Tab-separated table of C-alpha atoms in Angstrom:
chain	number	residue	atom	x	y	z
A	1	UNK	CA	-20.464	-64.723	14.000
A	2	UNK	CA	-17.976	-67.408	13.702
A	3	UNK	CA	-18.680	-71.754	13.073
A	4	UNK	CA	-18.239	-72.025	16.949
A	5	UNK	CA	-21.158	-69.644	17.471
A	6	UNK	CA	-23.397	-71.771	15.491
A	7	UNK	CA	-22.031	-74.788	16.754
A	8	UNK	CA	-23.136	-73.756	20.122
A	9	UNK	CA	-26.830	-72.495	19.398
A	10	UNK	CA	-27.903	-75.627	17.921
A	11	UNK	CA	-29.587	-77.447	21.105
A	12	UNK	CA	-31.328	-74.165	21.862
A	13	UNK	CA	-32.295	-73.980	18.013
A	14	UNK	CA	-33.768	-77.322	18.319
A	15	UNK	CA	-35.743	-76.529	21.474
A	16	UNK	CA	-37.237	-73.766	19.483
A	17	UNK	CA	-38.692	-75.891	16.353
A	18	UNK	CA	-40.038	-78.284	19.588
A	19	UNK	CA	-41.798	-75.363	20.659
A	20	UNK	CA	-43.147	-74.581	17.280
A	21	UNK	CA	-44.421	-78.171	16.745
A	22	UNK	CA	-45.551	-79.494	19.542
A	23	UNK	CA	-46.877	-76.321	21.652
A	24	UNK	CA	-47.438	-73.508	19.446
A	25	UNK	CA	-47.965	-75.320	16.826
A	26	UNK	CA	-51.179	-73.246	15.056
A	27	UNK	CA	-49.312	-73.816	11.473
A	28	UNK	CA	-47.687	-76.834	11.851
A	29	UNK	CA	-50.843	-78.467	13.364
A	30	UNK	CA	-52.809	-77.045	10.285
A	31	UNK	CA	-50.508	-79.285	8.233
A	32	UNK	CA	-50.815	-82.204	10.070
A	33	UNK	CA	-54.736	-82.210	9.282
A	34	UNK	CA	-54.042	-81.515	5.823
A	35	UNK	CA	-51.789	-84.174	5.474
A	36	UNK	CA	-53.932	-86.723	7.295
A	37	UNK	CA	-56.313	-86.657	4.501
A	38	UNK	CA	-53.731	-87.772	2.053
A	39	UNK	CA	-52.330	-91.013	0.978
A	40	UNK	CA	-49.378	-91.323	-0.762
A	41	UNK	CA	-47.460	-94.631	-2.670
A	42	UNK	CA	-44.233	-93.041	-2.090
A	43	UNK	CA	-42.217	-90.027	-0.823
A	44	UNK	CA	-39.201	-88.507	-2.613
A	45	UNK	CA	-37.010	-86.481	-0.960
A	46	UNK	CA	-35.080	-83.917	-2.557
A	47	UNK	CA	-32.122	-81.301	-1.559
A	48	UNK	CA	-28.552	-80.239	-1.915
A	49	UNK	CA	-25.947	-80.989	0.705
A	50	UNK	CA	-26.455	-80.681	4.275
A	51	UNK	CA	-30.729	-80.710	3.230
A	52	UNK	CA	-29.729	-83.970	1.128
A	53	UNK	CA	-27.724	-85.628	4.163
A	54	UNK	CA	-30.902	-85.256	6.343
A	55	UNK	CA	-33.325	-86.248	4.341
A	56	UNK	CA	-31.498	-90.097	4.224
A	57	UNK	CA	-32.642	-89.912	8.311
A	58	UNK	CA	-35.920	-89.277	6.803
A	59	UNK	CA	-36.284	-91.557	4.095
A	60	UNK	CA	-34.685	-94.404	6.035
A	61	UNK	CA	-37.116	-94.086	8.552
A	62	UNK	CA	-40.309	-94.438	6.337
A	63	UNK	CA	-38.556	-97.253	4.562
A	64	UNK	CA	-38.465	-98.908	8.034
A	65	UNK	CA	-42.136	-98.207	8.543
A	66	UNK	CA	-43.282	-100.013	5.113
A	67	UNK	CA	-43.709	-96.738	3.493
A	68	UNK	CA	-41.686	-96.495	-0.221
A	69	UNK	CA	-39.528	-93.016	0.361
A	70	UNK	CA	-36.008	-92.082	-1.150
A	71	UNK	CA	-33.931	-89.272	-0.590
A	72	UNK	CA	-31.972	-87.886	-4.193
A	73	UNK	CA	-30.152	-85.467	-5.116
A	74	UNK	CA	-31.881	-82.406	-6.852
A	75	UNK	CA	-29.557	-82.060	-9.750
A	76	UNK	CA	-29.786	-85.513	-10.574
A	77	UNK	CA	-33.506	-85.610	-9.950
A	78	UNK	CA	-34.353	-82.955	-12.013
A	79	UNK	CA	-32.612	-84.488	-14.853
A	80	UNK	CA	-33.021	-87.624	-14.964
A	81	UNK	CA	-35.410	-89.564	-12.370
A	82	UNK	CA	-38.841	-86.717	-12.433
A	83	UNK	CA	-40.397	-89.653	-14.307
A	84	UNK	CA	-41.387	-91.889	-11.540
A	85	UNK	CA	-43.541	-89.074	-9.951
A	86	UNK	CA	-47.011	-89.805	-9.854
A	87	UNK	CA	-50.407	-88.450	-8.770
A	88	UNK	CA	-49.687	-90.413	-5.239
A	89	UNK	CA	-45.987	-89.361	-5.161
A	90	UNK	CA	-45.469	-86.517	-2.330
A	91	UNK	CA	-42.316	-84.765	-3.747
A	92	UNK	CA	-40.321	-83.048	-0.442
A	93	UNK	CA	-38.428	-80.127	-1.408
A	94	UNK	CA	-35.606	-79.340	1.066
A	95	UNK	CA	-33.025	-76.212	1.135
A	96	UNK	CA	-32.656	-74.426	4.187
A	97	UNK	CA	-31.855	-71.240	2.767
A	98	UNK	CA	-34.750	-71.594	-0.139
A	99	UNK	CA	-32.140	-70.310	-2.816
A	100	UNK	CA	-30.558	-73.651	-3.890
A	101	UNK	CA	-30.890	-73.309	-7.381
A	102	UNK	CA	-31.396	-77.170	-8.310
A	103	UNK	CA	-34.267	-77.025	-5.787
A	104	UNK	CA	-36.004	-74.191	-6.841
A	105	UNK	CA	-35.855	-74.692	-10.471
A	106	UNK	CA	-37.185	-78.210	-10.046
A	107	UNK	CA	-40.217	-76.382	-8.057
A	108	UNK	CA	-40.474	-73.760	-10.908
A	109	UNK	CA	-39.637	-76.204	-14.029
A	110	UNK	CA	-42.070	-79.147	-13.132
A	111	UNK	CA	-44.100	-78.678	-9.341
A	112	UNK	CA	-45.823	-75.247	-11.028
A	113	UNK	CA	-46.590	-77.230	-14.132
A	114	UNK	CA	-47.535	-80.485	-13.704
A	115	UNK	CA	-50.047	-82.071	-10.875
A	116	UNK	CA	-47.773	-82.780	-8.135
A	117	UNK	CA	-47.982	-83.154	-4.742
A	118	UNK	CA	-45.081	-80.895	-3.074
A	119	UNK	CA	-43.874	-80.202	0.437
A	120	UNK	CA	-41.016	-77.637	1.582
A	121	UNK	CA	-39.160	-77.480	4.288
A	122	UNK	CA	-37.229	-74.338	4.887
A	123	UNK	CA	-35.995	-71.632	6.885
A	124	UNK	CA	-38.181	-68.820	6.279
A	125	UNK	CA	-41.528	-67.815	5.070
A	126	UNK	CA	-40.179	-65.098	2.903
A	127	UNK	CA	-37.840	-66.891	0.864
A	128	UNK	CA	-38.481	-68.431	-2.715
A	129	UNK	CA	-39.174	-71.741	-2.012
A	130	UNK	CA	-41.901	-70.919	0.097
A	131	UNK	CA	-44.027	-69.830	-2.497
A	132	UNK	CA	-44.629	-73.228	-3.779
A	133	UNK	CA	-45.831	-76.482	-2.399
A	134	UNK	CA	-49.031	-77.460	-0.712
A	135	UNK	CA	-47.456	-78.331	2.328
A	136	UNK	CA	-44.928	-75.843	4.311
A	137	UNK	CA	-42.616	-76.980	6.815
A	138	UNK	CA	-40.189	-74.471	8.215
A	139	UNK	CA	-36.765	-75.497	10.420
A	140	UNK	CA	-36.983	-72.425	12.556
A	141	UNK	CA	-32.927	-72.323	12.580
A	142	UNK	CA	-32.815	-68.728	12.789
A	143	UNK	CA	-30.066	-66.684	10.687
A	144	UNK	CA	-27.006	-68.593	9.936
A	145	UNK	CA	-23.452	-67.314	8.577
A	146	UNK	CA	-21.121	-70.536	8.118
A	147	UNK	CA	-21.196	-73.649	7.178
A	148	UNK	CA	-24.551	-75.726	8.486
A	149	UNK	CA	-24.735	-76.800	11.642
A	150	UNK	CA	-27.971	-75.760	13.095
A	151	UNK	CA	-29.824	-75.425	10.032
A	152	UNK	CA	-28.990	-79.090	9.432
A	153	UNK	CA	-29.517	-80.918	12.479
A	154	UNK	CA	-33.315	-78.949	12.848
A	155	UNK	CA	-34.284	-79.647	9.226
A	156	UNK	CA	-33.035	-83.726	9.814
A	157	UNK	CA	-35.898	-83.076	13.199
A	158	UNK	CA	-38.297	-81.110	10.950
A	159	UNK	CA	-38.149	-84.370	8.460
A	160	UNK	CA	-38.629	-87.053	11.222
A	161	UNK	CA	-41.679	-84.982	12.310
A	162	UNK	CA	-43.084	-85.175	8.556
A	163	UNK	CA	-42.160	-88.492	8.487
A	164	UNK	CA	-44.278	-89.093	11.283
A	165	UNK	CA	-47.033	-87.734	9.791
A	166	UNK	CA	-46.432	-89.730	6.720
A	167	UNK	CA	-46.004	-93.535	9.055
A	168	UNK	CA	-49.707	-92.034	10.271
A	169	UNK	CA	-48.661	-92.286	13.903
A	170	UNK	CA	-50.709	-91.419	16.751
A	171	UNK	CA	-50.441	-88.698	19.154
A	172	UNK	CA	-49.074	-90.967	22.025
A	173	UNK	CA	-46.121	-91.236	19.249
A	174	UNK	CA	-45.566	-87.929	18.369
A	175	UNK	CA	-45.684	-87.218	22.405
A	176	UNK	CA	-42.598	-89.662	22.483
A	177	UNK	CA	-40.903	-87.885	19.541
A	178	UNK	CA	-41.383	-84.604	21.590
A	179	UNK	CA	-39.366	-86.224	24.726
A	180	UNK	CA	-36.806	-87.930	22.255
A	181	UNK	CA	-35.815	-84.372	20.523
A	182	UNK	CA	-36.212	-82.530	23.953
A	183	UNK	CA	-33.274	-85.154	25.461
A	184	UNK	CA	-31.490	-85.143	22.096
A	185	UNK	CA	-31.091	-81.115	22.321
A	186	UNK	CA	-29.938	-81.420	26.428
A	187	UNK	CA	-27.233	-84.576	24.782
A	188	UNK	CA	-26.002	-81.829	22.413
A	189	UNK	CA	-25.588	-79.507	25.168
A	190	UNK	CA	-23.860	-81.862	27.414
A	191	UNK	CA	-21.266	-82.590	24.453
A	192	UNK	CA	-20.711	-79.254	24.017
A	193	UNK	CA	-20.125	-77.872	27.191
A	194	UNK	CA	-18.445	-81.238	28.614
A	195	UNK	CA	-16.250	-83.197	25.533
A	196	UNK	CA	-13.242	-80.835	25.465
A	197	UNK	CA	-10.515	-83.207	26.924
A	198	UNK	CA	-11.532	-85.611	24.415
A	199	UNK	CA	-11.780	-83.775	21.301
A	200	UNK	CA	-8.280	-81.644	22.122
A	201	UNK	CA	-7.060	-85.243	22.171
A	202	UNK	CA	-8.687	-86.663	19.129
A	203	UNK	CA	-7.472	-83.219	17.160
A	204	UNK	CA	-4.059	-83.780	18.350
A	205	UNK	CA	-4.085	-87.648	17.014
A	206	UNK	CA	-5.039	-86.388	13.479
A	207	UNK	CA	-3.884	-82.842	12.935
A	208	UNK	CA	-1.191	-84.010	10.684
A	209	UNK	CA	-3.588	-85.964	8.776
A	210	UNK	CA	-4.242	-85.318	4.643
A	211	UNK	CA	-7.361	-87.066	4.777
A	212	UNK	CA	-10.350	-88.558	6.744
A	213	UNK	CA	-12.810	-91.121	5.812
A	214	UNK	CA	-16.170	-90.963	7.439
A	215	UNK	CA	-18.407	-94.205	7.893
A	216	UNK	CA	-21.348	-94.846	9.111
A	217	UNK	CA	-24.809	-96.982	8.656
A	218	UNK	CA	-28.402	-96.638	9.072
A	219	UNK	CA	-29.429	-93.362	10.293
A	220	UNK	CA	-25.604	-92.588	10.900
A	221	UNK	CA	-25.020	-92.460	7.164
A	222	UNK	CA	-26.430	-88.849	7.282
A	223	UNK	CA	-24.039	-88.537	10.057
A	224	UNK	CA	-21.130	-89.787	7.637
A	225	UNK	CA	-22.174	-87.709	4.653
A	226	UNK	CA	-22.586	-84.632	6.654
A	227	UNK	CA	-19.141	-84.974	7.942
A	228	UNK	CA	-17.525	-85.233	5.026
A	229	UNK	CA	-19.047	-82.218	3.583
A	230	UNK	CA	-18.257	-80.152	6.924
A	231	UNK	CA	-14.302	-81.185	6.748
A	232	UNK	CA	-13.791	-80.097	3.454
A	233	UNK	CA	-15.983	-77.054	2.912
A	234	UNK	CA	-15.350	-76.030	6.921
A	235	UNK	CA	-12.300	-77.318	7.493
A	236	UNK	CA	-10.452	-77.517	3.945
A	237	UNK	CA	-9.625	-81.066	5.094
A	238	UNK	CA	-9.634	-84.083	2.333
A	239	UNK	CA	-12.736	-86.536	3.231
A	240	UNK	CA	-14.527	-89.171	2.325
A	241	UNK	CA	-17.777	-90.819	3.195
A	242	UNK	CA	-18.485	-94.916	3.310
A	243	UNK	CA	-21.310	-97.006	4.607
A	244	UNK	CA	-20.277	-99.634	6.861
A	245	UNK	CA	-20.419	-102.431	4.593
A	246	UNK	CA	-18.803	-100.152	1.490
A	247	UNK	CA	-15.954	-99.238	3.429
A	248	UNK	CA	-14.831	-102.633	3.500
A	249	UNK	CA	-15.595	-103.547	-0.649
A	250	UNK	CA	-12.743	-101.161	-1.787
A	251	UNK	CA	-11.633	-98.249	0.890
A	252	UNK	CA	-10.017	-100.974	3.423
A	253	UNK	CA	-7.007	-101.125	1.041
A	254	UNK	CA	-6.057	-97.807	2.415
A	255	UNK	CA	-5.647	-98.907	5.726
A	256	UNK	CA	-1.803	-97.969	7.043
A	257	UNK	CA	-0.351	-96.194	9.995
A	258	UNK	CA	-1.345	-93.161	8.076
A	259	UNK	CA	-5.187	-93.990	7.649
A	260	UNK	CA	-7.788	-92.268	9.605
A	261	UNK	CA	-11.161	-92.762	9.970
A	262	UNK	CA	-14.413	-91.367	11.893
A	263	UNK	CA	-16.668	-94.457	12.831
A	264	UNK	CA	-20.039	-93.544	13.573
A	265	UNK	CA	-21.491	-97.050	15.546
A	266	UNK	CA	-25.319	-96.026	17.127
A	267	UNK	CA	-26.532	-98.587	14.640
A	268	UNK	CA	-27.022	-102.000	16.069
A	269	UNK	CA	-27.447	-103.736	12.528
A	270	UNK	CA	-24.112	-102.377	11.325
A	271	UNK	CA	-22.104	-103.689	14.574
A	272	UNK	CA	-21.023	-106.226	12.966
A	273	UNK	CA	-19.137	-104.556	10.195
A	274	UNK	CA	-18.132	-102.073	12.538
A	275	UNK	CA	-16.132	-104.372	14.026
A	276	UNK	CA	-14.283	-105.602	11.500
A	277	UNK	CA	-13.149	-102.072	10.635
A	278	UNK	CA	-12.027	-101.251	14.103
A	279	UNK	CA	-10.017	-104.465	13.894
A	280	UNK	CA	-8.563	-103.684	10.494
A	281	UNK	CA	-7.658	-100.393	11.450
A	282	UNK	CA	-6.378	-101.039	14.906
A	283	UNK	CA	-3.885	-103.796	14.106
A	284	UNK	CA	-2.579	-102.029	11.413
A	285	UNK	CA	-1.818	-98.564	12.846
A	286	UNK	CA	-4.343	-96.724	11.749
A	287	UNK	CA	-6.309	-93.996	13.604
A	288	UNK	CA	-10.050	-93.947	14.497
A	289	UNK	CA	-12.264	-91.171	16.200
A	290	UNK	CA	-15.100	-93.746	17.636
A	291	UNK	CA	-17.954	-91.904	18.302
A	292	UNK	CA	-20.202	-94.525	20.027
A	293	UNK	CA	-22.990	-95.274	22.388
A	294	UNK	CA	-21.374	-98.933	23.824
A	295	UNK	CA	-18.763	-98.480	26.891
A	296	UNK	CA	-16.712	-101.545	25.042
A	297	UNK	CA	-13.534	-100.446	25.228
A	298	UNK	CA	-10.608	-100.942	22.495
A	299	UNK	CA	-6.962	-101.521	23.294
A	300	UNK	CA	-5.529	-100.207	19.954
A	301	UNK	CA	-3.517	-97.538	20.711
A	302	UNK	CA	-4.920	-95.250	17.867
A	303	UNK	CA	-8.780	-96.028	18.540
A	304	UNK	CA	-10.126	-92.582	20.423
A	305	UNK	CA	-13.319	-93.170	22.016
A	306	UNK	CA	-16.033	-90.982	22.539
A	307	UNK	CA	-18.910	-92.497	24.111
A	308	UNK	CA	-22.597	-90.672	24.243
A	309	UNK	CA	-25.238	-91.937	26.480
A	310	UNK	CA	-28.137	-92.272	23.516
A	311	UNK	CA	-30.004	-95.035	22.565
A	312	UNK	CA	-32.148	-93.807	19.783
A	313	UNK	CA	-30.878	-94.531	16.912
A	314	UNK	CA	-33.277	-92.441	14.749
A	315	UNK	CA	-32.394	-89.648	16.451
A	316	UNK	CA	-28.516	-90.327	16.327
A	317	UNK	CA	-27.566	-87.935	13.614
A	318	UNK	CA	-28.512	-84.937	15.938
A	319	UNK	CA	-26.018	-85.614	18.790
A	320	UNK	CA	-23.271	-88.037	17.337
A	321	UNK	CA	-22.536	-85.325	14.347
A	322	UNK	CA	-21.065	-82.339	17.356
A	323	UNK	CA	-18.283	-83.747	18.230
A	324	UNK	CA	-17.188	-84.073	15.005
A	325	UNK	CA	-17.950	-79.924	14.078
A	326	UNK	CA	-15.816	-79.288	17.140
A	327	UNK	CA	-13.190	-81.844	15.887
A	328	UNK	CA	-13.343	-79.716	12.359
A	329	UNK	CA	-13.479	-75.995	14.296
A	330	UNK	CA	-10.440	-76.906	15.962
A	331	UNK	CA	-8.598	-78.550	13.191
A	332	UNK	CA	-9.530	-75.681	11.197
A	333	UNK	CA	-8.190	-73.154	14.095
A	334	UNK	CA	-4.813	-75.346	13.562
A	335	UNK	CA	-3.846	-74.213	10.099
A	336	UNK	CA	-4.920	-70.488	11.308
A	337	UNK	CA	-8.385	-70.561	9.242
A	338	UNK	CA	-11.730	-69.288	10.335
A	339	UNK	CA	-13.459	-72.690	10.374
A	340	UNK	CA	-16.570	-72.479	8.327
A	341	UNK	CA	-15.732	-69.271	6.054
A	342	UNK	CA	-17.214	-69.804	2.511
A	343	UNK	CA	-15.617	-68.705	-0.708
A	344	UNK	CA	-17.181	-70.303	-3.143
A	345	UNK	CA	-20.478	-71.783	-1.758
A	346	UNK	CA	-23.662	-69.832	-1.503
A	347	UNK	CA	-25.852	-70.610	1.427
């Protein structure tokens, strides 16, 4: 199986966990009646990479919806910030494979000890993180051999569904989320099957690049984070990852004919910074991949535009983040790798 493979199953994977939750959705249903009898001050979300970088989808959202949520890092959770759980603190545990070591000692060291209230989300029933937690969420991903792709863009749709849950929407809601994940998994198909011209050209623009700086706000900071974690553990390729705002406190300085950036702009709030960095860049030589939902075109001669009819911005992270694992594939197919081999990482 090689990272194209992957690449390529992920609408169909997401169709699948659509099926699970919204049709046959016997254990995923009993969960949602569970849940409904809860009430929570705040949700903490808590992974390791690619779980991490979907969880900030998730936590942004309930932030948006007046609930208290934050997505951390398991390492540094476990260590240092387990004191702000409470009795009304739901604790979501995140790891796709259910081996991340941070994630299941913190289940092991505190969850089995101390009263909390503890969801997972994972890929299979048999794994060990499964054993713990009141509430069980799987991704439905099936088996994966390289570096995440499907695993992470169901588990970011497998936390917006919790999240739902959690912002106590109603079933006219949830109905909408169905429709909004069924067009997000035909969008990634499009991409797929259609974007070749334009990400052969964006490849050739940055091939002979040393590094890559992704930014991105809102939901689309998952996007960015994700990114840079794909081009350097996928595609060995230096990277970087900025909010909007960030980017321009520090980063900017780096800005030559040299630079190169990908600019994640679904987010309407963050236009405005958005375009001061494709300014920035674009009179000063630099290079950015634009992946984009506005037809405004740029006249820099080193902005490459890719634009994707979607307007949910909640749902962004699912389609905007394939273009760039087929911008990584082929880069990594240019200095004769096999994209998304891992040496040193353990899924």
């Amino acid at each position: 199986m090689q990272y194209i493979d992957e690449i390529k199953q992920q609408p169909e994977a997401l169709r699948d966990l659509t099926r699970h939750y919204f049709i046959d959705s016997g254990r995923e249903r009993a969960m949602r009646e569970t849940l409904k009898k809860e009430a929570f001050d705040q949700v903490i979300f808590v992974g390791m990479g690619s779980s991490l970088y979907a969880a900030y989808t998730a936590a942004g959202f309930l932030r948006e919806k007046g609930v208290r949520a934050f997505a951390m890092e398991c390492g540094e959770f476990l260590y240092h910030d387990a004191g702000i759980v409470d009795e009304r603190t739901l604790v979501v545990a995140v790891s796709q494979s259910g081996k991340s070591p941070e994630v299941v000692g913190m289940c092991r060291e505190y969850a089995a000890k101390k009263d909390w209230k503890l969801a997972i989300v994972t890929n299979y029933p048999e794994n060990t993180l499964y054993q713990y937690g009141q509430y069980k969420f799987l991704i439905y991903a099936g088996e994966e051999f390289t570096t995440a792709s499907k695993t992470y863009t169901n588990t970011i749709a497998a936390l917006l569904y919790l999240s739902c849950l959690l912002a106590d929407w109603d079933e006219s809601a949830f109905q909408n989320l169905y429709r909004d994940l069924l067009d997000a998994a035909d969008k990634m198909e499009e991409l797929i099957e259609s974007s070749v011209p334009e990400i052969e050209s964006m490849c050739e623009s940055v091939k002979e690049r040393s590094a890559i700086y992704a930014v991105g706000s809102g939901p689309s900071y998952s996007s960015a984070s994700y990114a840079e974690m794909i081009m350097e553990e996928a595609g060995k390729i230096y990277a970087s990852r900025f909010t909007c705002n960030q980017f321009l406190h520090g980063p900017v300085e780096l800005i030559n004919e040299s630079f190169c950036t990908v600019l994640f702009d679904f987010y309407e709030k963050s236009r405005p910074a958005v375009e001061k960095i494709i300014k920035l860049v674009g009179e000063n030589g630099g290079s950015i991949l634009l992946i984009t939902n506005r037809k405004e075109k740029y006249q820099y001669e080193k902005v490459h535009q890719l634009y994707i009819e979607f307007d949910n911005p909640c749902l962004s992270p699912l389609v905007e983040i394939i273009p760039v694992e087929l911008i990584v594939n082929q880069l990594g197919l240019y200095k004769g790798l096999k994209p998304g081999r891992l040496k040193w990482v353990e899924k």
